[in-house]
Amino acid sequence: MELLDNLALGFSTALLVQNVLYCFVGVLLGTAVGVLPGIGPTATVAMLLPITFSFEPVTALIMLAGIYYGAQYGGSTTAILINLPGESSAAVTALDGHEMARQGRAGAALAAAAVGSFIAGTVATVALAVAAPPLARVALQFGPAEYFSLVLLGLIVSIALARGTALKALAMIALGVLLGTIGQDIYTGTPRFVFDQRELYGGIDFVSVAVGMFGVAEILRNLENEQTRTAVVSKVKNLWPTREDRRRIVGPILRGTGLGAALGVLPGGGHVLASFASYAVEKRISKRRQEFGRGAIEGVAGPESANNAAAQTSFIPLLTLGLPAHPVMALMVGAFIVHGITPGPNVITDEPALFWGLIASMWIGNVLLVLLNLPLIGFWVRMLRIPYQVLFPMIILFAAIGTYSLSFNAYDVYAIAFFGILGYILIKCGCEPAPLLLGFVLGPLLEENLRRALIISRGDASVFLTRPISAVLLALAVAALAVTVLPAIRRRREIVFAEEE
């Protein structure tokens, strides 16, 4: 009964006119950036974060969340029609989706992706509503030692889900944590690594790092390697799947939803892992294994359901523990903080309208996405004809204006340029910026809980091992690090990310 009352509160908040409007704007932008290869939801959320500061907190978060899960929908459209995934998690969809399009069955593939995404999004939203409150109650029992161990576990698990070698991912996390220490010491106020620059006393601005690393750096990389984009489908017909297609997609959608919901809470890139895991499962259990790679509809329905379910459940650790499971979730942490809200287990009691309104808006967003995607397929394909040389300067201009408007300080714009160049260099060196952003966001939390635990225990470091939950989390962190560097696991990671590229 309490859950129904909370959902009623959520829908009464989410259905306010301005919230529905910005939910629509979010999913529309998300679909657009999912369709356009090379931009992605991380860069988009980073660059739109500054303009949301004047919004109500729940409105801002509804729009930013819509961009993220909307991009999962949009990525499948170009993967199916032109064999060019707009989102990394849609890479596996292209294997069979594009083959179906070449056989004249693009409509069935797009419908399977849309139906699977909607069902998975709906189920995952219910899972989020059911699982979040008890998890939040458990999290309230956590002390500084448990939070330190939990953050450390999250950072180490994210190594396994990052591209490149585990050593490079670990180096990126360390660099992110180091950047997070710049500024005044949290307890003594002593300046650290400020190099006599007044602007650094308050630390490096989160928005500048995010926009530079994910906006400018990605744009530079895509301008260097602009891909040819030509649509092979002139007109999409028969959007509703046949009876045989409907029979074949039921199992993959249900299995993909379950896999995605479970893997979405993993730090790093659970939605990418979920789509590849779903494809592998469907191929392994299918009686038509020879059709995979040649136009099997199961190879579209399963992965699309998995990545959309994972996109929704990745909000669980954010809303219950205050920990981001994905770079976009790290940006959402920043959005919470700039609106004066501390993400974590207290949000559900301190801001119930925001908490339940955000959850309810996800279902509304899923309905809007179904209505947006199928009727507007022709529009999304025409968007691909916009030259990158026109599109990207406009994106950078708006990002710079938005960042400058935060404090009207030119230093923030210089910071965007610096981190954009740094991000581009790191990409060229084979290092993924995502672990750096997670380290930058979680580093201060790691340090604060480490020092708080040691102050409470009067300098006794054994407190991390004598408290049972903390000890278990540390043991899991050590195990995750050991597993990541095992030769067999390392080879498997290389195969997965080679397939994705």
Coordinates of C-alpha atoms in Angstrom, one line a residue:
M1 CA 0.0 0.0 0.0
E2 CA 2.8 2.3 0.8
L3 CA 4.4 1.7 -2.6
L4 CA 1.1 2.6 -4.3
D5 CA 0.9 5.9 -2.3
N6 CA 4.5 6.7 -3.2
L7 CA 3.9 6.0 -6.9
A8 CA 0.8 8.2 -6.8
L9 CA 3.0 11.0 -5.4
G10 CA 5.5 10.3 -8.2
F11 CA 2.9 10.4 -11.0
S12 CA 1.3 13.6 -9.6
T13 CA 4.8 15.2 -9.7
A14 CA 5.9 13.7 -13.1
L15 CA 2.6 14.7 -14.8
L16 CA 2.9 18.4 -14.0
V17 CA 2.9 20.2 -17.3
Q18 CA 6.5 21.5 -17.1
N19 CA 7.8 18.1 -16.1
V20 CA 6.1 16.3 -19.0
L21 CA 7.4 19.0 -21.4
Y22 CA 11.0 18.6 -20.2
C23 CA 10.7 14.8 -20.2
F24 CA 9.6 15.1 -23.8
V25 CA 12.6 17.4 -24.5
G26 CA 14.9 15.0 -22.8
V27 CA 13.8 11.9 -24.7
L28 CA 13.7 13.8 -28.0
L29 CA 17.3 15.0 -27.4
G30 CA 18.3 11.6 -26.3
T31 CA 16.9 9.9 -29.4
A32 CA 18.7 12.5 -31.5
V33 CA 22.1 12.0 -29.9
G34 CA 21.5 8.2 -30.0
V35 CA 20.9 8.5 -33.8
L36 CA 23.9 10.7 -34.4
P37 CA 27.1 8.6 -34.1
G38 CA 29.9 10.2 -32.1
I39 CA 28.0 12.4 -29.7
G40 CA 26.4 10.1 -27.1
P41 CA 24.4 10.8 -24.0
T42 CA 27.4 11.4 -21.8
A43 CA 28.6 14.4 -23.8
T44 CA 25.1 15.7 -24.3
V45 CA 24.2 15.6 -20.5
A46 CA 27.6 17.2 -19.8
M47 CA 27.0 20.0 -22.2
L48 CA 23.3 20.6 -21.2
L49 CA 24.0 20.4 -17.4
P50 CA 24.7 24.2 -17.1
I51 CA 21.4 25.2 -18.6
T52 CA 19.4 23.1 -16.1
F53 CA 20.7 25.1 -13.1
S54 CA 17.8 27.5 -13.4
F55 CA 15.2 24.6 -13.4
E56 CA 13.5 23.1 -10.5
P57 CA 15.6 20.1 -9.3
V58 CA 13.0 17.4 -10.2
T59 CA 12.5 19.0 -13.7
A60 CA 16.3 19.1 -14.4
L61 CA 16.8 15.5 -13.3
I62 CA 13.8 14.3 -15.4
M63 CA 15.2 15.9 -18.5
L64 CA 18.7 14.7 -18.0
A65 CA 17.5 11.1 -17.2
G66 CA 15.4 11.2 -20.4
I67 CA 18.5 12.0 -22.5
Y68 CA 20.2 9.0 -21.1
Y69 CA 17.6 6.3 -21.7
G70 CA 16.3 8.0 -24.8
A71 CA 19.8 7.5 -26.4
Q72 CA 19.4 3.8 -25.9
Y73 CA 16.3 3.9 -28.2
G74 CA 17.9 6.2 -30.8
G75 CA 21.1 4.1 -31.1
S76 CA 19.2 1.2 -32.5
T77 CA 17.7 3.2 -35.4
T78 CA 20.9 3.9 -37.2
A79 CA 22.3 0.5 -36.2
I80 CA 19.5 -1.2 -38.1
L81 CA 19.1 1.2 -41.0
I82 CA 22.7 2.1 -41.9
N83 CA 24.8 -0.3 -39.9
L84 CA 26.3 2.5 -37.8
P85 CA 25.4 2.4 -34.1
G86 CA 24.8 5.8 -32.6
E87 CA 25.3 4.4 -29.1
S88 CA 27.9 1.8 -28.0
S89 CA 25.3 -0.5 -26.5
A90 CA 23.6 -0.7 -29.9
A91 CA 26.7 -2.1 -31.6
V92 CA 25.5 -5.7 -31.3
T93 CA 22.0 -4.7 -32.6
A94 CA 23.6 -3.9 -36.0
L95 CA 24.7 -7.5 -36.5
D96 CA 21.3 -8.8 -37.2
G97 CA 19.2 -5.6 -37.4
H98 CA 21.1 -4.3 -40.5
E99 CA 20.9 -7.7 -42.2
M100 CA 17.1 -7.6 -41.6
A101 CA 17.0 -4.1 -43.2
R102 CA 18.9 -5.4 -46.3
Q103 CA 16.3 -8.1 -46.6
G104 CA 13.5 -5.5 -46.6
R105 CA 12.5 -6.3 -43.0
A106 CA 13.7 -3.0 -41.4
G107 CA 10.1 -2.3 -40.1
A108 CA 10.0 -5.6 -38.2
A109 CA 13.5 -5.0 -36.8
L110 CA 12.6 -1.5 -35.6
A111 CA 9.3 -2.6 -34.1
A112 CA 11.1 -5.5 -32.3
A113 CA 13.6 -3.0 -30.9
A114 CA 10.9 -0.5 -29.9
V115 CA 8.6 -3.1 -28.3
G116 CA 11.5 -4.8 -26.5
S117 CA 12.8 -1.5 -25.2
F118 CA 9.4 -0.4 -23.9
I119 CA 8.7 -3.7 -22.1
A120 CA 12.2 -3.7 -20.6
G121 CA 12.0 -0.1 -19.6
T122 CA 8.6 -0.7 -17.9
V123 CA 9.7 -3.8 -16.0
A124 CA 13.0 -2.1 -15.0
T125 CA 11.1 1.0 -13.7
V126 CA 8.9 -1.3 -11.6
A127 CA 12.1 -3.1 -10.3
L128 CA 13.6 0.3 -9.5
A129 CA 10.5 1.4 -7.5
V130 CA 10.4 -1.9 -5.6
A131 CA 14.1 -2.3 -4.9
A132 CA 15.1 1.2 -4.1
P133 CA 13.3 1.8 -0.7
P134 CA 14.7 -1.3 1.0
L135 CA 18.2 -0.7 -0.4
A136 CA 18.0 2.9 0.9
R137 CA 17.0 1.6 4.4
V138 CA 20.0 -0.8 4.4
A139 CA 22.3 2.1 3.2
L140 CA 21.3 4.1 6.2
Q141 CA 23.1 1.6 8.4
F142 CA 26.4 2.2 6.6
G143 CA 29.1 4.1 8.4
P144 CA 32.2 5.8 7.0
A145 CA 34.2 2.5 6.8
E146 CA 31.4 0.8 4.8
Y147 CA 31.1 3.7 2.4
F148 CA 34.8 3.8 1.9
S149 CA 34.9 0.1 1.0
L150 CA 31.8 0.4 -1.2
V151 CA 33.3 3.3 -3.2
L152 CA 36.6 1.4 -3.6
L153 CA 34.7 -1.7 -4.8
G154 CA 32.8 0.4 -7.3
L155 CA 35.9 2.0 -8.7
I156 CA 37.7 -1.4 -9.1
V157 CA 34.7 -3.1 -10.7
S158 CA 34.6 -0.3 -13.2
I159 CA 38.1 -1.3 -14.4
A160 CA 36.7 -4.6 -15.8
L161 CA 34.1 -2.7 -17.9
A162 CA 36.5 -0.1 -19.3
R163 CA 38.1 -0.4 -22.8
G164 CA 41.8 -0.9 -23.0
T165 CA 44.0 -2.7 -20.6
A166 CA 43.2 -3.0 -16.9
L167 CA 46.4 -1.0 -16.1
K168 CA 45.3 1.9 -18.2
A169 CA 41.8 1.9 -16.6
L170 CA 43.4 1.9 -13.1
A171 CA 45.7 4.8 -14.2
M172 CA 42.6 6.7 -15.3
I173 CA 40.9 6.2 -12.0
A174 CA 44.0 7.3 -10.1
L175 CA 44.3 10.4 -12.2
G176 CA 40.6 11.2 -11.6
V177 CA 41.0 10.8 -7.8
L178 CA 44.1 13.0 -8.0
L179 CA 42.2 15.7 -9.9
G180 CA 39.5 15.5 -7.3
T181 CA 42.0 16.4 -4.5
I182 CA 42.8 19.8 -6.1
G183 CA 41.6 22.6 -3.9
Q184 CA 41.4 23.2 -0.2
D185 CA 41.7 20.3 2.2
I186 CA 38.2 19.3 3.4
Y187 CA 39.2 19.4 7.1
T188 CA 42.1 21.9 7.5
G189 CA 41.5 24.2 4.6
T190 CA 45.1 23.8 3.4
P191 CA 45.5 24.5 -0.4
R192 CA 46.5 21.4 -2.3
F193 CA 48.0 21.4 -5.9
V194 CA 46.6 24.9 -6.6
F195 CA 49.9 26.4 -8.0
D196 CA 49.0 29.8 -6.6
Q197 CA 45.9 30.0 -9.0
R198 CA 43.0 31.6 -7.1
E199 CA 40.5 29.8 -9.3
L200 CA 41.7 26.4 -8.1
Y201 CA 41.1 27.0 -4.4
G202 CA 37.6 25.8 -4.8
G203 CA 38.7 22.7 -6.8
I204 CA 38.2 22.0 -10.5
D205 CA 34.7 22.6 -11.7
F206 CA 32.9 19.3 -12.4
V207 CA 31.1 20.7 -15.5
S208 CA 34.4 21.9 -17.1
V209 CA 35.9 18.4 -16.7
A210 CA 32.8 16.6 -18.1
V211 CA 32.2 19.0 -21.0
G212 CA 35.9 18.9 -22.0
M213 CA 36.5 15.2 -21.6
F214 CA 33.3 13.9 -23.1
G215 CA 32.2 16.8 -25.3
V216 CA 35.2 18.5 -26.9
A217 CA 37.5 15.4 -26.9
E218 CA 34.8 13.2 -28.6
I219 CA 34.2 15.9 -31.2
L220 CA 37.9 16.1 -32.0
R221 CA 38.1 12.4 -32.3
N222 CA 35.0 12.2 -34.6
L223 CA 36.2 15.0 -36.8
E224 CA 39.4 13.1 -37.3
N225 CA 37.6 9.9 -38.3
E226 CA 34.4 11.1 -39.9
Q227 CA 32.4 8.0 -41.0
T228 CA 30.4 7.8 -44.2
R229 CA 26.8 7.7 -43.5
T230 CA 24.5 6.5 -46.2
A231 CA 21.0 5.1 -45.7
V232 CA 20.3 1.8 -47.4
V233 CA 16.6 1.8 -46.7
S234 CA 14.6 4.4 -48.7
K235 CA 11.2 3.6 -47.1
V236 CA 10.4 1.5 -44.1
K237 CA 7.3 -0.6 -44.4
N238 CA 5.4 -3.1 -42.3
L239 CA 6.3 -1.7 -38.9
W240 CA 4.2 -4.3 -37.0
P241 CA 5.9 -7.7 -36.7
T242 CA 4.2 -10.8 -38.1
R243 CA 2.7 -13.4 -35.8
E244 CA 5.8 -15.6 -36.2
D245 CA 8.0 -12.6 -35.3
R246 CA 6.0 -11.9 -32.2
R247 CA 6.3 -15.5 -31.1
R248 CA 10.0 -15.5 -31.6
I249 CA 10.7 -12.2 -29.7
V250 CA 8.8 -13.0 -26.5
G251 CA 11.5 -15.1 -24.9
P252 CA 14.5 -12.9 -25.9
I253 CA 12.7 -9.8 -24.6
L254 CA 12.0 -11.4 -21.2
R255 CA 15.5 -12.9 -20.9
G256 CA 17.1 -9.6 -22.1
T257 CA 15.1 -7.6 -19.5
G258 CA 16.2 -9.9 -16.7
L259 CA 19.8 -9.8 -17.7
G260 CA 19.8 -6.0 -18.2
A261 CA 18.1 -5.3 -15.0
A262 CA 20.7 -7.3 -13.1
L263 CA 23.8 -6.0 -15.0
G264 CA 22.7 -2.4 -15.0
V265 CA 23.7 -1.8 -11.4
L266 CA 27.3 -2.7 -12.2
P267 CA 29.8 0.2 -12.2
G268 CA 31.4 1.2 -15.6
G269 CA 29.2 0.2 -18.5
G270 CA 26.5 -2.4 -17.5
H271 CA 24.3 -1.4 -20.4
V272 CA 27.0 -2.3 -22.9
L273 CA 27.8 -5.6 -21.1
A274 CA 24.1 -6.4 -20.9
S275 CA 23.5 -6.1 -24.7
F276 CA 26.5 -8.3 -25.5
A277 CA 25.6 -10.9 -22.8
S278 CA 22.0 -11.0 -24.1
Y279 CA 23.2 -11.6 -27.7
A280 CA 25.5 -14.4 -26.5
V281 CA 22.7 -16.1 -24.5
E282 CA 20.2 -15.9 -27.4
K283 CA 22.8 -17.3 -29.8
R284 CA 23.7 -20.1 -27.4
I285 CA 20.2 -21.4 -26.7
S286 CA 18.6 -20.7 -30.1
K287 CA 17.4 -23.6 -32.4
R288 CA 18.2 -21.3 -35.3
R289 CA 21.8 -20.5 -34.4
Q290 CA 22.8 -20.4 -38.1
E291 CA 20.5 -17.3 -38.6
F292 CA 22.4 -15.2 -36.1
G293 CA 24.5 -12.6 -38.1
R294 CA 22.2 -13.1 -41.1
G295 CA 19.0 -11.5 -39.8
A296 CA 17.7 -13.2 -36.7
I297 CA 15.0 -11.1 -35.0
E298 CA 16.1 -12.6 -31.6
G299 CA 19.4 -10.8 -32.1
V300 CA 17.6 -7.5 -32.1
A301 CA 14.9 -8.0 -29.5
G302 CA 17.2 -9.5 -26.8
P303 CA 20.1 -6.9 -26.8
E304 CA 17.7 -3.9 -27.2
S305 CA 15.7 -5.1 -24.2
A306 CA 18.8 -5.7 -22.2
N307 CA 20.4 -2.3 -22.7
N308 CA 17.2 -0.4 -22.0
A309 CA 16.6 -2.4 -18.8
A310 CA 20.2 -1.7 -17.7
A311 CA 19.8 2.0 -18.5
Q312 CA 16.9 2.2 -16.0
T313 CA 18.3 0.0 -13.2
S314 CA 21.6 1.9 -13.3
F315 CA 19.7 4.6 -11.3
I316 CA 19.4 2.1 -8.4
P317 CA 22.9 2.7 -6.9
L318 CA 22.6 6.4 -7.6
L319 CA 19.3 6.9 -5.8
T320 CA 20.0 4.5 -2.9
L321 CA 23.7 4.8 -2.2
G322 CA 24.7 8.0 -4.0
L323 CA 27.2 6.1 -6.2
P324 CA 27.2 6.4 -10.0
A325 CA 27.2 3.2 -12.0
H326 CA 28.0 4.9 -15.3
P327 CA 29.6 8.2 -16.5
V328 CA 26.1 9.6 -17.1
M329 CA 25.2 8.7 -13.5
A330 CA 28.3 10.6 -12.4
L331 CA 26.9 13.6 -14.2
M332 CA 23.6 13.1 -12.5
V333 CA 25.5 13.2 -9.1
G334 CA 26.8 16.6 -10.2
A335 CA 23.2 17.7 -11.1
F336 CA 22.0 16.6 -7.6
I337 CA 24.8 18.5 -5.9
V338 CA 24.4 21.8 -7.9
H339 CA 20.7 21.8 -6.9
G340 CA 21.7 21.5 -3.3
I341 CA 20.7 17.8 -2.9
T342 CA 23.1 15.2 -1.5
P343 CA 22.4 12.0 -3.5
G344 CA 22.1 8.9 -1.3
P345 CA 19.7 7.0 1.0
N346 CA 18.3 10.2 2.5
V347 CA 16.8 11.5 -0.8
I348 CA 13.9 9.1 -0.5
T349 CA 12.8 10.7 2.9
D350 CA 14.1 14.2 2.4
E351 CA 12.9 14.7 -1.2
P352 CA 10.1 12.1 -1.7
A353 CA 8.5 14.1 -4.6
L354 CA 11.8 14.3 -6.4
F355 CA 12.6 10.6 -5.8
W356 CA 9.3 9.1 -6.9
G357 CA 8.7 11.8 -9.5
L358 CA 11.9 10.8 -11.3
I359 CA 11.0 7.1 -11.2
A360 CA 7.4 7.8 -12.5
S361 CA 8.9 10.0 -15.3
M362 CA 10.8 7.0 -16.6
W363 CA 7.6 5.2 -17.5
I364 CA 6.2 8.4 -19.1
G365 CA 9.4 8.8 -21.0
N366 CA 9.2 5.2 -22.3
V367 CA 5.7 5.8 -23.6
L368 CA 6.9 9.0 -25.3
L369 CA 9.8 7.2 -26.9
V370 CA 7.6 4.6 -28.5
L371 CA 5.4 7.4 -29.9
L372 CA 8.5 9.3 -31.1
N373 CA 10.7 6.6 -32.6
L374 CA 8.6 4.6 -35.1
P375 CA 6.6 7.5 -36.7
L376 CA 9.7 9.7 -37.1
I377 CA 12.1 7.2 -38.6
G378 CA 12.4 9.3 -41.8
F379 CA 13.2 12.4 -39.8
W380 CA 16.0 10.6 -37.8
V381 CA 17.6 9.3 -41.0
R382 CA 17.5 12.8 -42.6
M383 CA 19.3 14.1 -39.5
L384 CA 22.3 12.0 -40.5
R385 CA 22.8 14.2 -43.5
I386 CA 23.9 17.2 -41.4
P387 CA 27.6 17.6 -42.0
Y388 CA 29.8 17.2 -38.9
Q389 CA 31.7 20.4 -39.7
V390 CA 28.4 22.3 -39.2
L391 CA 27.0 20.3 -36.3
F392 CA 30.0 20.1 -34.0
P393 CA 31.0 23.8 -33.9
M394 CA 27.5 24.7 -32.9
I395 CA 27.6 22.1 -30.1
I396 CA 30.9 23.5 -28.7
L397 CA 29.6 27.0 -28.9
F398 CA 26.5 26.2 -26.9
A399 CA 28.5 24.2 -24.4
A400 CA 31.0 27.1 -23.9
I401 CA 28.1 29.6 -23.5
G402 CA 26.4 27.3 -21.0
T403 CA 29.5 26.8 -18.9
Y404 CA 30.5 30.4 -18.9
S405 CA 27.0 31.4 -17.7
L406 CA 27.5 29.4 -14.5
S407 CA 29.9 31.9 -12.8
F408 CA 30.6 34.3 -15.7
N409 CA 34.3 33.4 -15.4
A410 CA 36.4 32.9 -18.6
Y411 CA 38.6 30.5 -16.6
D412 CA 35.8 27.9 -16.9
V413 CA 35.9 28.1 -20.7
Y414 CA 39.7 27.8 -20.7
A415 CA 39.3 24.7 -18.5
I416 CA 36.9 23.1 -21.1
A417 CA 39.6 23.6 -23.8
F418 CA 42.3 22.2 -21.5
F419 CA 40.3 19.1 -20.6
G420 CA 39.2 18.7 -24.2
I421 CA 42.8 18.5 -25.4
L422 CA 43.8 16.2 -22.5
G423 CA 40.8 13.9 -23.2
Y424 CA 41.7 13.7 -26.9
I425 CA 45.4 12.9 -26.0
L426 CA 44.2 10.1 -23.6
I427 CA 41.9 8.7 -26.3
K428 CA 44.7 8.6 -28.8
C429 CA 46.8 6.8 -26.2
G430 CA 44.1 4.1 -25.8
C431 CA 42.8 5.4 -22.4
E432 CA 39.1 5.7 -21.9
P433 CA 38.0 8.9 -20.1
A434 CA 35.0 7.3 -18.3
P435 CA 37.0 5.8 -15.4
L436 CA 38.7 9.2 -14.9
L437 CA 35.3 10.9 -14.5
L438 CA 34.2 8.2 -12.0
G439 CA 37.4 8.7 -10.1
F440 CA 37.0 12.5 -10.1
V441 CA 33.4 12.2 -8.8
L442 CA 34.0 9.4 -6.3
G443 CA 37.6 10.5 -5.2
P444 CA 36.4 13.2 -2.7
L445 CA 33.8 10.7 -1.3
L446 CA 36.5 8.1 -0.9
E447 CA 38.9 10.5 0.9
E448 CA 36.2 12.0 3.1
N449 CA 35.0 8.6 4.3
L450 CA 38.5 7.2 4.8
R451 CA 39.5 10.2 7.0
R452 CA 36.2 10.2 8.8
A453 CA 36.5 6.4 9.6
L454 CA 40.1 6.9 10.8
I455 CA 39.1 9.9 13.0
I456 CA 36.3 7.9 14.6
S457 CA 38.6 4.9 15.2
R458 CA 41.4 7.2 16.5
G459 CA 43.7 6.2 13.6
D460 CA 43.1 2.5 13.9
A461 CA 43.1 1.2 10.2
S462 CA 41.8 -2.2 11.3
V463 CA 38.3 -0.6 11.5
F464 CA 37.9 -1.5 7.8
L465 CA 38.5 -5.2 8.5
T466 CA 36.7 -5.5 11.9
R467 CA 33.4 -4.2 10.6
P468 CA 31.8 -7.2 8.8
I469 CA 30.1 -5.3 5.9
S470 CA 33.3 -3.3 5.2
A471 CA 35.4 -6.4 5.3
V472 CA 33.1 -8.2 2.9
L473 CA 33.2 -5.3 0.5
L474 CA 37.0 -5.0 0.6
A475 CA 37.3 -8.8 0.0
L476 CA 35.0 -8.4 -3.1
A477 CA 37.2 -5.5 -4.3
V478 CA 40.3 -7.6 -4.0
A479 CA 38.6 -10.5 -5.8
A480 CA 37.4 -8.2 -8.6
L481 CA 40.9 -6.8 -9.1
A482 CA 42.4 -10.3 -9.2
V483 CA 39.8 -11.6 -11.6
T484 CA 40.3 -8.6 -13.9
V485 CA 44.0 -9.3 -14.4
L486 CA 43.5 -13.1 -15.0
P487 CA 44.7 -13.9 -18.6
A488 CA 41.4 -15.6 -19.6
I489 CA 39.3 -12.6 -18.4
R490 CA 41.7 -10.2 -20.0
R491 CA 41.4 -11.9 -23.4
R492 CA 37.6 -12.0 -23.1
R493 CA 37.5 -8.2 -22.4
E494 CA 39.6 -7.6 -25.5
I495 CA 37.2 -9.8 -27.6
V496 CA 34.1 -7.9 -26.4
F497 CA 35.5 -4.5 -27.0
A498 CA 36.9 -5.5 -30.4
E499 CA 33.4 -6.6 -31.3
E500 CA 31.9 -3.4 -30.1
E501 CA 34.3 -1.3 -32.2

